[in-house]
Coordinates of C-alpha atoms in Angstrom, one line a residue:
Chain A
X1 CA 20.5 9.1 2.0
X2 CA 18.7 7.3 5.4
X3 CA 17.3 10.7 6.8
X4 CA 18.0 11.7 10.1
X5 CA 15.4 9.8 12.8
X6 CA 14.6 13.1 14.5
X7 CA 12.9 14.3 11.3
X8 CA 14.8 17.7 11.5
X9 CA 14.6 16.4 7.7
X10 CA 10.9 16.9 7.3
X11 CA 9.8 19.5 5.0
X12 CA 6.2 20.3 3.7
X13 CA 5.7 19.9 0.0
X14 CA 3.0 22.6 -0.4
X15 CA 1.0 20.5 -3.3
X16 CA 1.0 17.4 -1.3
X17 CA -2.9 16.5 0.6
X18 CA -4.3 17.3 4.1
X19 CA -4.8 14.9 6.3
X20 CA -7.6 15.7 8.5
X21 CA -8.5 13.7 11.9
X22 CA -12.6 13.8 12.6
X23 CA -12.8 13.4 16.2
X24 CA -10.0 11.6 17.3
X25 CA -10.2 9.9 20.1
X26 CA -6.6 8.9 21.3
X27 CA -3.7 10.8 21.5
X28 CA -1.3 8.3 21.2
X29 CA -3.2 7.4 17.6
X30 CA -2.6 11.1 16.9
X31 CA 1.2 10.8 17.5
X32 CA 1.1 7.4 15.4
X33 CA -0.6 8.6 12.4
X34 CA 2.3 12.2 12.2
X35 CA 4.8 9.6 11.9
X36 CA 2.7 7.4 9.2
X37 CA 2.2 10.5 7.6
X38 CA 6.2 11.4 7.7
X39 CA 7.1 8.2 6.1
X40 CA 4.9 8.6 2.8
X41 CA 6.0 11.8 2.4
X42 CA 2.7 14.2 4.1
X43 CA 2.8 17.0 6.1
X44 CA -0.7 19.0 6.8
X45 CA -2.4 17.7 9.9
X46 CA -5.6 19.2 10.7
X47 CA -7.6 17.6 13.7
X48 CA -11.2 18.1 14.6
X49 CA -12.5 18.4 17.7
X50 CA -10.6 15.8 19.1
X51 CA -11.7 13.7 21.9
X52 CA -9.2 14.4 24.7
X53 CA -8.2 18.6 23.7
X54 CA -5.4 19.7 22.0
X55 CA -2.3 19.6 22.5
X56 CA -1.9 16.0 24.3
X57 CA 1.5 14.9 25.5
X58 CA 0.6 11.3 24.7
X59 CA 0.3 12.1 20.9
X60 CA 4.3 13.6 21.0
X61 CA 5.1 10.4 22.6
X62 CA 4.3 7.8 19.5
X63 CA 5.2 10.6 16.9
X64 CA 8.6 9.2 17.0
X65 CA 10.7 12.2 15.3
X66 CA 7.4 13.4 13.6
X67 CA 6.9 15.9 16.3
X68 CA 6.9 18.9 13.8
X69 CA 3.5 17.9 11.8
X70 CA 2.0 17.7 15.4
X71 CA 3.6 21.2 16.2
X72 CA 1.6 22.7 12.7
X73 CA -0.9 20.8 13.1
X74 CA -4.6 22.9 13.3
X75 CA -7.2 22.2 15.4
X76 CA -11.3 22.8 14.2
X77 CA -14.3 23.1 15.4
X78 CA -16.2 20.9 12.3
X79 CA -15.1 18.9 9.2
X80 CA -16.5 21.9 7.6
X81 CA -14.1 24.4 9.2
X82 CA -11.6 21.9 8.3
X83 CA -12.1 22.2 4.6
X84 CA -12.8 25.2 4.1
X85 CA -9.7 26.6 1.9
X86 CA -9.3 23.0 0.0
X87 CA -10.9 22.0 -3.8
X88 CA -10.8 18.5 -3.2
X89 CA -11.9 16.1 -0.4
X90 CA -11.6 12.3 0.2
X91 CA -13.3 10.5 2.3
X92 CA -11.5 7.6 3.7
X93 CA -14.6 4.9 4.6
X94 CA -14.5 1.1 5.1
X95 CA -18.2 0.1 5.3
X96 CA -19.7 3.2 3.1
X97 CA -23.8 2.4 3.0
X98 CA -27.0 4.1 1.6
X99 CA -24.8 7.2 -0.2
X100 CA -24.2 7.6 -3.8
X101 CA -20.9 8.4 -3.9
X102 CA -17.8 7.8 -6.3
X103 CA -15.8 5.1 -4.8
X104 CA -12.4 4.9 -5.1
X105 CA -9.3 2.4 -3.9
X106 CA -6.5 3.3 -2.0
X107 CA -4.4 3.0 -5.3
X108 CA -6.8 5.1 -7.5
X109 CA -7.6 7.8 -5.0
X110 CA -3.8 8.1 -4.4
X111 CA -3.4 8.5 -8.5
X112 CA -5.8 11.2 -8.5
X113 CA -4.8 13.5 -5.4
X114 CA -1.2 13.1 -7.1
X115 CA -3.0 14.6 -10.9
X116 CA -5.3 17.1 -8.8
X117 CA -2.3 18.4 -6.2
X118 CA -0.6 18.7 -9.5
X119 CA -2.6 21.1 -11.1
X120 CA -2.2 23.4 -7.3
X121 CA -5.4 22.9 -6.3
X122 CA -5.7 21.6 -2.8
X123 CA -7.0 18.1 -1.8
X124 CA -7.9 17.0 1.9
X125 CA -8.1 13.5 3.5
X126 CA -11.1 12.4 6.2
X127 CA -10.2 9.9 8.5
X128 CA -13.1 9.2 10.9
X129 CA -12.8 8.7 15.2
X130 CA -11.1 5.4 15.8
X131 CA -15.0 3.1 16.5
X132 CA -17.3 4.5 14.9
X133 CA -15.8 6.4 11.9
X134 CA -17.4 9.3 9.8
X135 CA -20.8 9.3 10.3
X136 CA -23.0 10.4 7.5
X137 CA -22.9 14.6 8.2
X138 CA -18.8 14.3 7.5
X139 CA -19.3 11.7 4.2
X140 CA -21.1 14.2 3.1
X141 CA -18.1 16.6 2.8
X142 CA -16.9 14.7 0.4
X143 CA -16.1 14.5 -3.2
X144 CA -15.6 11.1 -3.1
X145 CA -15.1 7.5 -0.7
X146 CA -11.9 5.8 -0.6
X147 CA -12.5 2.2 0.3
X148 CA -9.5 0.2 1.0
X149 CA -9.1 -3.5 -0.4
X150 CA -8.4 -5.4 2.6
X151 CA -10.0 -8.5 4.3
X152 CA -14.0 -8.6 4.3
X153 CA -13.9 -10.4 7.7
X154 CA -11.3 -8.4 9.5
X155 CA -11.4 -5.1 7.7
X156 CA -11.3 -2.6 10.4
X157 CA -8.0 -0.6 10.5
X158 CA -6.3 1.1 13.4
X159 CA -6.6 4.8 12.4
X160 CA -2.5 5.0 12.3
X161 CA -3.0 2.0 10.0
X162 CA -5.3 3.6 7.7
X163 CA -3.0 6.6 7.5
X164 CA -0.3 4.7 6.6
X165 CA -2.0 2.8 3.4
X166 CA -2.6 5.8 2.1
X167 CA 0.5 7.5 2.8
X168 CA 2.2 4.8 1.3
X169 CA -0.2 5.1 -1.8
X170 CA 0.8 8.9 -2.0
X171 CA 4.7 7.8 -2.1
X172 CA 4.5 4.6 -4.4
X173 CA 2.3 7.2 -6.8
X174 CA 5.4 9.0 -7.5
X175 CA 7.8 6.0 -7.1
X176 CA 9.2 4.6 -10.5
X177 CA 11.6 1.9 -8.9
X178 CA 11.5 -1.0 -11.1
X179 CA 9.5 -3.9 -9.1
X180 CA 12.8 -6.5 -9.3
X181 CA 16.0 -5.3 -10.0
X182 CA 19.5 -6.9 -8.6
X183 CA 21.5 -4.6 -5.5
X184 CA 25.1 -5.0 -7.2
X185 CA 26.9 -2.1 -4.5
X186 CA 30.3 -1.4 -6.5
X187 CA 30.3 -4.1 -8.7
X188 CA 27.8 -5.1 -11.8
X189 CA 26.1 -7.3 -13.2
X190 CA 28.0 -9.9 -15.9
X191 CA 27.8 -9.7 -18.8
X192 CA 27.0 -12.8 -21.3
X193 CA 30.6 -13.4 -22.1
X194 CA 31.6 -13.0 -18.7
X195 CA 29.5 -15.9 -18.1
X196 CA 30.8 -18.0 -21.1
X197 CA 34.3 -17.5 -19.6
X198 CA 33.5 -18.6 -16.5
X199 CA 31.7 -21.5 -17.8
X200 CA 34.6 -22.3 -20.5
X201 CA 37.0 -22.1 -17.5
X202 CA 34.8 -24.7 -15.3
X203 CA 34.5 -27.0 -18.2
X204 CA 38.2 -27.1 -19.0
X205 CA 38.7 -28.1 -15.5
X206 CA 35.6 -30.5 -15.3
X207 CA 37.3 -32.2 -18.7
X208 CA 40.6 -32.5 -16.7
X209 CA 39.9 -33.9 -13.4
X210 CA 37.3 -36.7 -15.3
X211 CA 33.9 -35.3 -14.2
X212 CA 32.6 -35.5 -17.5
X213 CA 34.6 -38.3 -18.8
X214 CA 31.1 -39.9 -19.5
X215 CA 30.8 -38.4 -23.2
X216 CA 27.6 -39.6 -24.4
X217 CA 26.4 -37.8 -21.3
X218 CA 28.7 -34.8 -21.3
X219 CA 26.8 -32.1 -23.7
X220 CA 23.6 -32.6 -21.2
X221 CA 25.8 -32.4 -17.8
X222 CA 27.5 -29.2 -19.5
X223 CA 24.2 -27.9 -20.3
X224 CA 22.7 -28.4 -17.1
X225 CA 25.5 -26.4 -15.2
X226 CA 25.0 -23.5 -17.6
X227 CA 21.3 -23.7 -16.7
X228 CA 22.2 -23.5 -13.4
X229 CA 24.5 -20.8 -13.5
X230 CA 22.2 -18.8 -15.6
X231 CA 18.8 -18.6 -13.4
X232 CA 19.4 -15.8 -12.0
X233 CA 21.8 -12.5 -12.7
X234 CA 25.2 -12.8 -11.4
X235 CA 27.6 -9.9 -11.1
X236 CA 31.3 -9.8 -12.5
X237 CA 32.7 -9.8 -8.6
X238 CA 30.8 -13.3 -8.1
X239 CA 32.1 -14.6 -11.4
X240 CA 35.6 -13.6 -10.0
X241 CA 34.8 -15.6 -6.4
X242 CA 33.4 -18.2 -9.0
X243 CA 36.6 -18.4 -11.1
X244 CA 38.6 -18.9 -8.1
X245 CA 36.8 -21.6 -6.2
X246 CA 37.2 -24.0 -9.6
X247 CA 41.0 -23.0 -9.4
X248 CA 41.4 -23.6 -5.6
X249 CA 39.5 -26.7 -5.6
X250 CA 41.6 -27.9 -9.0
X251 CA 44.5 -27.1 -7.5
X252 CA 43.9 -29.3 -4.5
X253 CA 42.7 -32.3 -7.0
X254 CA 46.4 -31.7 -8.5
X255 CA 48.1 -31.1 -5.8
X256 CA 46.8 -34.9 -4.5
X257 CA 47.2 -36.6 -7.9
X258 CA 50.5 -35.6 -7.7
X259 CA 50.4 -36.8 -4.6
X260 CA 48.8 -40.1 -5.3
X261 CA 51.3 -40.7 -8.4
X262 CA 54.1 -39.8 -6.2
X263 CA 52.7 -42.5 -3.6
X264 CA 52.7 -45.3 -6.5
X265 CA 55.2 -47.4 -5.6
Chain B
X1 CA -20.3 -8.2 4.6
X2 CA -18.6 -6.6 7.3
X3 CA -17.4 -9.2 9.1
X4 CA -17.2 -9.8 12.7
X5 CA -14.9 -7.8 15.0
X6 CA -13.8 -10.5 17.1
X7 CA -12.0 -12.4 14.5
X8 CA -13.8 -15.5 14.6
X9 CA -14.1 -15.6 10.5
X10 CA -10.5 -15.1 10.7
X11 CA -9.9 -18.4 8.8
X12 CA -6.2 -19.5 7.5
X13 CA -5.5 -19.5 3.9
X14 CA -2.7 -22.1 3.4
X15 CA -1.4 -20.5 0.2
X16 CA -0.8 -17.1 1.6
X17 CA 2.7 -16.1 3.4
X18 CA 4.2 -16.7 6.9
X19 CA 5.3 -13.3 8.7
X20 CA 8.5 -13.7 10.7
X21 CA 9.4 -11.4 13.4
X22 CA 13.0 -11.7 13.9
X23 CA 13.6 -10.8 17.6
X24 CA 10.8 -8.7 18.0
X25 CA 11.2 -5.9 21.3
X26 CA 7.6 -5.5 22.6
X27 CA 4.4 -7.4 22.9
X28 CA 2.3 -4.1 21.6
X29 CA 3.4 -4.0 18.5
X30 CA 3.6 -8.3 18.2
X31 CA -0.3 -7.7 19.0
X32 CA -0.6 -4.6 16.5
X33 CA 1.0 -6.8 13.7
X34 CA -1.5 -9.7 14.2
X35 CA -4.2 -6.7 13.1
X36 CA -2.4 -5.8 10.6
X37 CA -1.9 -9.4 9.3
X38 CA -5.7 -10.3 9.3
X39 CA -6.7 -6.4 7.9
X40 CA -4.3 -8.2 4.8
X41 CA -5.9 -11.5 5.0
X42 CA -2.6 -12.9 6.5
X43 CA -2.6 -15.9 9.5
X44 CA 0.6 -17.2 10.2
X45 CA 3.0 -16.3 12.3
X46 CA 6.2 -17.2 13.7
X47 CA 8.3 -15.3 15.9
X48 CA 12.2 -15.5 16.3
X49 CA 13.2 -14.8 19.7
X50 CA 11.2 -12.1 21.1
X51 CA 12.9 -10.4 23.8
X52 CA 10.6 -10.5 26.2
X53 CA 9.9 -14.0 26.0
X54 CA 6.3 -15.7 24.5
X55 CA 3.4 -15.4 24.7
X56 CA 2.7 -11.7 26.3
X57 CA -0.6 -10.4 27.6
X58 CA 0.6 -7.0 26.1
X59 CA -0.1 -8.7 22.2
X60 CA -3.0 -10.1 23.5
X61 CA -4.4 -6.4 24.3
X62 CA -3.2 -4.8 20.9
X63 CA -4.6 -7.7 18.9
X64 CA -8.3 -6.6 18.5
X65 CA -9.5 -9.6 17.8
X66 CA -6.8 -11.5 15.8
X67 CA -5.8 -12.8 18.8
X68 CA -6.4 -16.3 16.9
X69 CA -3.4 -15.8 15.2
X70 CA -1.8 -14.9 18.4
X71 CA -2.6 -18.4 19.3
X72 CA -1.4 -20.0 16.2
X73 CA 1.7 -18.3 16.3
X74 CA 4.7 -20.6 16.4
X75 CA 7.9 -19.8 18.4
X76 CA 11.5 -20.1 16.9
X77 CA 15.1 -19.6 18.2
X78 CA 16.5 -18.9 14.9
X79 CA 15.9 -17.8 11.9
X80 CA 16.7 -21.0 10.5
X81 CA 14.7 -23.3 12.4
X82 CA 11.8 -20.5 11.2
X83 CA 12.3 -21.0 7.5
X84 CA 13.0 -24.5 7.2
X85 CA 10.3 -25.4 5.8
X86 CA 9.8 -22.5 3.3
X87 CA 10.5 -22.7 -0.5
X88 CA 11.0 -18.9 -0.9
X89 CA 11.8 -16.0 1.8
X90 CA 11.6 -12.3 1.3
X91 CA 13.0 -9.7 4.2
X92 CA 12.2 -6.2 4.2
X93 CA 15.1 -4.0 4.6
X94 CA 15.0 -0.5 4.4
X95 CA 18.6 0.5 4.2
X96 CA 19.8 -2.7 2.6
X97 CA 24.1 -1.9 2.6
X98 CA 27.2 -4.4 1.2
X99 CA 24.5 -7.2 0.1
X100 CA 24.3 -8.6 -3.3
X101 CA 20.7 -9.6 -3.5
X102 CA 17.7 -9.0 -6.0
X103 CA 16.0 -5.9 -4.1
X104 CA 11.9 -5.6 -5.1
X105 CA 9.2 -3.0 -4.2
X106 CA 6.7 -3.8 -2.1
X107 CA 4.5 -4.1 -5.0
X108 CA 6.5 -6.3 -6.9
X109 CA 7.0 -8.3 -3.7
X110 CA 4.0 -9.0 -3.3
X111 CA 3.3 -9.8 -7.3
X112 CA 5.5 -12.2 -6.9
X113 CA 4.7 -13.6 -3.3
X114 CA 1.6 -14.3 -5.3
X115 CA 2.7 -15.9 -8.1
X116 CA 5.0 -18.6 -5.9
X117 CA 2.2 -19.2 -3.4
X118 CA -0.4 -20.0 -6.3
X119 CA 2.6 -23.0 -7.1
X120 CA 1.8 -24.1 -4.1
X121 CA 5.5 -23.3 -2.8
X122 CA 5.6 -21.6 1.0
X123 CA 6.5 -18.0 1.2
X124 CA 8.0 -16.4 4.2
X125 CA 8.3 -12.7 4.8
X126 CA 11.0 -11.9 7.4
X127 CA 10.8 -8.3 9.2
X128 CA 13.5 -7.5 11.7
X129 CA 13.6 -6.0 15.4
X130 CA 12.4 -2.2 15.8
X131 CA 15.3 -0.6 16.4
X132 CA 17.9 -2.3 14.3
X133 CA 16.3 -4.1 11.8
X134 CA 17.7 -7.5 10.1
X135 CA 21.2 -8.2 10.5
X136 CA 23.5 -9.3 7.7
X137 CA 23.0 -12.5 8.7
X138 CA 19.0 -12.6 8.4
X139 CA 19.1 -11.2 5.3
X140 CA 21.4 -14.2 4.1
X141 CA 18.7 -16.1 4.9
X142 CA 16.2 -14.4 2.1
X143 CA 16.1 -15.0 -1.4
X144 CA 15.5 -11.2 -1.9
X145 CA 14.7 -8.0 0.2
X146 CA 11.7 -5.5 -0.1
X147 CA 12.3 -2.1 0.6
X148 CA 9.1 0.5 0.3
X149 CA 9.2 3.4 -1.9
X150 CA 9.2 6.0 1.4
X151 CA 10.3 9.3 2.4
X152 CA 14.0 9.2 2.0
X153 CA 14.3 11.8 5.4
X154 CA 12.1 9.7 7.1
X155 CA 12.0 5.8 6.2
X156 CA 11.4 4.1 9.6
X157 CA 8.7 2.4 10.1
X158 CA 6.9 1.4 13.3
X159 CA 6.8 -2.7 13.2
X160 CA 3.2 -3.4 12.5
X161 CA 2.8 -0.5 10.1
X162 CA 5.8 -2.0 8.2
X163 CA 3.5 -5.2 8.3
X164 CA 0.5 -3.3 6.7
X165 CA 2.1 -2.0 4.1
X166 CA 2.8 -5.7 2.9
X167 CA -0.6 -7.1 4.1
X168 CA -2.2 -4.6 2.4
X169 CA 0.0 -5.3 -1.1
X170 CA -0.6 -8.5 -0.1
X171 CA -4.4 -7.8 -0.6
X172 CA -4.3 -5.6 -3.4
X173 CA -2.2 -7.8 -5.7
X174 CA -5.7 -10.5 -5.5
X175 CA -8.0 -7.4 -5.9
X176 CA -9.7 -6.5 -9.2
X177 CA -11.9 -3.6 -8.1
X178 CA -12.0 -0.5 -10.7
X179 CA -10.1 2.7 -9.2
X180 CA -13.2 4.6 -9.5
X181 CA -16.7 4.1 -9.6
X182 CA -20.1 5.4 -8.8
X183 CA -22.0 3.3 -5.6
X184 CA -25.4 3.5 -6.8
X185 CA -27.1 1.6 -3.9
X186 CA -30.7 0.4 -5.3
X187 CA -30.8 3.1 -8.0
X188 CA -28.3 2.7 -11.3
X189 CA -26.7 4.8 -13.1
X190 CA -28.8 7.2 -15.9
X191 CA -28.3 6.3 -19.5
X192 CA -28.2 9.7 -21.8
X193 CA -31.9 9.7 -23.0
X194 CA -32.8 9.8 -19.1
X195 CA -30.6 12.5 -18.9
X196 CA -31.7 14.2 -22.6
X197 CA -35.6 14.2 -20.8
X198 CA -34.5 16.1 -17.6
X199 CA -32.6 18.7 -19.8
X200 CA -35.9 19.0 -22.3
X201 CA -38.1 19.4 -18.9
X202 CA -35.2 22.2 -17.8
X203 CA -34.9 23.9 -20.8
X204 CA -38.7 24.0 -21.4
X205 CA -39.1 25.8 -17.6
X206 CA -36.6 27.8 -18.5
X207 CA -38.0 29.0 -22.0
X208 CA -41.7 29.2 -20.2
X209 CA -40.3 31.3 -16.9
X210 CA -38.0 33.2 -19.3
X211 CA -34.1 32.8 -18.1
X212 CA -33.2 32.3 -22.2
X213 CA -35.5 34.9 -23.4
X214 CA -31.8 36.3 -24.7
X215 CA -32.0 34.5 -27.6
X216 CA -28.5 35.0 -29.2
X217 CA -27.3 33.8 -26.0
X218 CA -29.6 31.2 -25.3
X219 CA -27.5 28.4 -27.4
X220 CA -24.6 28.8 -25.5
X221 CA -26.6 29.0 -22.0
X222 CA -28.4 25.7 -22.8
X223 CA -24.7 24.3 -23.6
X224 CA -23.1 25.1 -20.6
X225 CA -26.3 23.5 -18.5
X226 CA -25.5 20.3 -20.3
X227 CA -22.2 20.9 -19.5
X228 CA -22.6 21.2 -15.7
X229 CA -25.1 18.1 -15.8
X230 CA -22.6 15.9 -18.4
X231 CA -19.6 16.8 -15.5
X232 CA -20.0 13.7 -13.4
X233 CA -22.1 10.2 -13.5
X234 CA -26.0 11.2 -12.4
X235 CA -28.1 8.7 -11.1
X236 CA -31.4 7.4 -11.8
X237 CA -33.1 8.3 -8.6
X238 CA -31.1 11.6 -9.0
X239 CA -32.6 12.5 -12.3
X240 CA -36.0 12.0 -10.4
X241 CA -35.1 14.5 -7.7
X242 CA -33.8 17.0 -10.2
X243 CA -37.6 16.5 -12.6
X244 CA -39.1 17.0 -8.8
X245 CA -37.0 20.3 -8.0
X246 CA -37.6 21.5 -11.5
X247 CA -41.0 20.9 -11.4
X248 CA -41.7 22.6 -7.9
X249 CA -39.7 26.0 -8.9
X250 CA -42.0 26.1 -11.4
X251 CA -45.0 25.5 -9.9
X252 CA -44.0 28.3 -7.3
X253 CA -43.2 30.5 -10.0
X254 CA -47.0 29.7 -12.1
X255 CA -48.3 30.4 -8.5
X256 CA -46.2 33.9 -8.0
X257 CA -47.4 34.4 -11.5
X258 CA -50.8 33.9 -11.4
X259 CA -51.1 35.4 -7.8
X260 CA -49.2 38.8 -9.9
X261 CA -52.0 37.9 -12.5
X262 CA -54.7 38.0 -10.0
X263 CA -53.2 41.5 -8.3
X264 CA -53.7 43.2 -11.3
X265 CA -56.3 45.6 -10.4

């Protein structure tokens, strides 16, 4: 269930995207962006002319287990080369000017490589050299931009970085965890009338040591614990823990009233 | 638009999270995670521990140009002491084991991390050492954990890219930009009648030159023309470059034609 780290695990899933490198500059970003692309669940690395050759011992380094995407990777002369075999291509592009161009977010672009991979055809994504980005020439490869929402004043990403936003994307697109739900391991969540029991049992012994010996103010005080005890979900092995802290602690208040009545001279 | 690069817009925004890095191993990646913070519009942050002690030139170097929140960083011996002052703490776990806690998505996380922050209630967000992760006793800490929707054989994240992913949800959850749309520049988008006139100036070449002289077929040919043209959104300015290519094929055709004309002996 955790994977192994050395990412023996790693397997291509032939109708998930390309990513494809335009002129890379370093290797250890190279490295970085295999092991971005291992987590959200990509395999295809294609690099273009990068900066430094190909292969560089520096990208191995960072890839951190993800060494076999840098061992497939394929290396190409031009973005053109690059995309040769695919139907669809994405241009990742923070600061896209002067082209007319569908525009997508990280979110919505990830939604439709997961419908367009779907139907087999093959989709590509163009991440530009680590300053600059893709000039003009390469933008023009593309179907469409995919513009990231991030912070106007700070929104250059490390390339690795921008990999792994839309790696991400590609996983949470198939992902249907619920957004909250409560870890309960082998136990489960209570029930209502686990709760009520509980409650009736804290009550009894509330009644018998004299906490709520104040009745006009009792129903409110009673009703204020079962607020309390039912913000949030609680699981039958806590209402069990529960049951037997107002039974310890009771016991001690018995134990000493006996005590005390035992002292009365 | 842009922004500057060196980080001097990078201006706090009291209602967004704090990040925690709970004994954090190397000043790269302390650096790489103030990035990632201010790519995600995020400023504070508090460190627990780091090993190698506080501050490091190495973050300094990985920063580029968030080093102001290197500078505002505030350092902590224990978790504890870093959350006192929060109302709500998430930790992001990604092999949460033997813990009864409320587990979220990062989306949801961030929904939420939203929601509390717009109370005005402080929000921390805890992420644990490289290697290990948080301890049991870190995540006791956290009202609930966040685990991404990753690659099962391959969930580790690198640090800062584990910051990213929440920056960047972090971003997204305040962002109202369509999934798709057309960037039109100074032209707009052309409204059918624009688009009616260019097929009528087509069709009419085509009728005069004699490509639908079939004319059983030539229902069916104009249909699949406005087919191709109806595929994607055209563009103003685009509808003027199509009239101009139309309008020069023909004129070279008239030409050939009249030159043939002229030939005739």
């Amino acid at each position: 269930m955790t994977g192994r780290a050395d990412g023996a695990d790693l397997r291509p899933d032939a109708a998930s995207p390309v990513v494809i490198l335009v002129r890379p500059q370093l290797g250890d970003n190279i490295g970085a962006v295999a092991r971005a692309m291992a987590n959200g669940g990509l395999f295809y690395l294609r690099l273009v002319a990068p900066r430094d050759g190909w292969p560089q011992s520096s990208a191995w380094r960072t890839a951190s287990g993800a060494q076999r995407l840098l061992e497939s990777a394929s290396l190409h002369d031009s973005v053109a080369d690059a995309v040769a075999d695919l139907h669809h291509v994405f241009a990742t592009c923070p600061r896209p000017r002067h082209v007319i161009k569908p525009v997508l977010t990280a979110r919505g672009g990830a939604a439709e490589l997961r419908a367009i991979c779907a139907r087999g055809l093959r989709c590509g994504l163009l991440f530009g050299p680590e300053r600059a980005g893709l000039d003009n020439d390469d933008m023009a490869q593309a179907d469409a931009l995919i513009r990231y929402p991030v912070n106007p004043a700070f929104s250059s990403l490390n390339l690795a970085q921008a990999v792994m936003v839309m790696a991400y994307e590609w996983a949470a697109s198939a992902d249907d965890t619920p957004p909250r739900m409560l870890m309960t391991n082998e136990t489960g969540v209570a029930t209502k009338a686990a709760l009520e029991n509980f409650l009736t049992h804290l009550v009894d012994e509330l009644d018998a040591c004299g906490f709520l010996r104040n009745l006009p103010k009792r129903p409110g005080m009673v009703r204020n614990l079962r607020h309390f005890f039912q913000r949030g979900e609680v699981t039958e092995q806590e209402l069990r823990t529960l049951h037997g802290v107002v039974t310890e602690l009771a016991i001690g208040r018995h134990a000493r009233g006996r005590k005390e009545e035992a002292e009365v001279p």
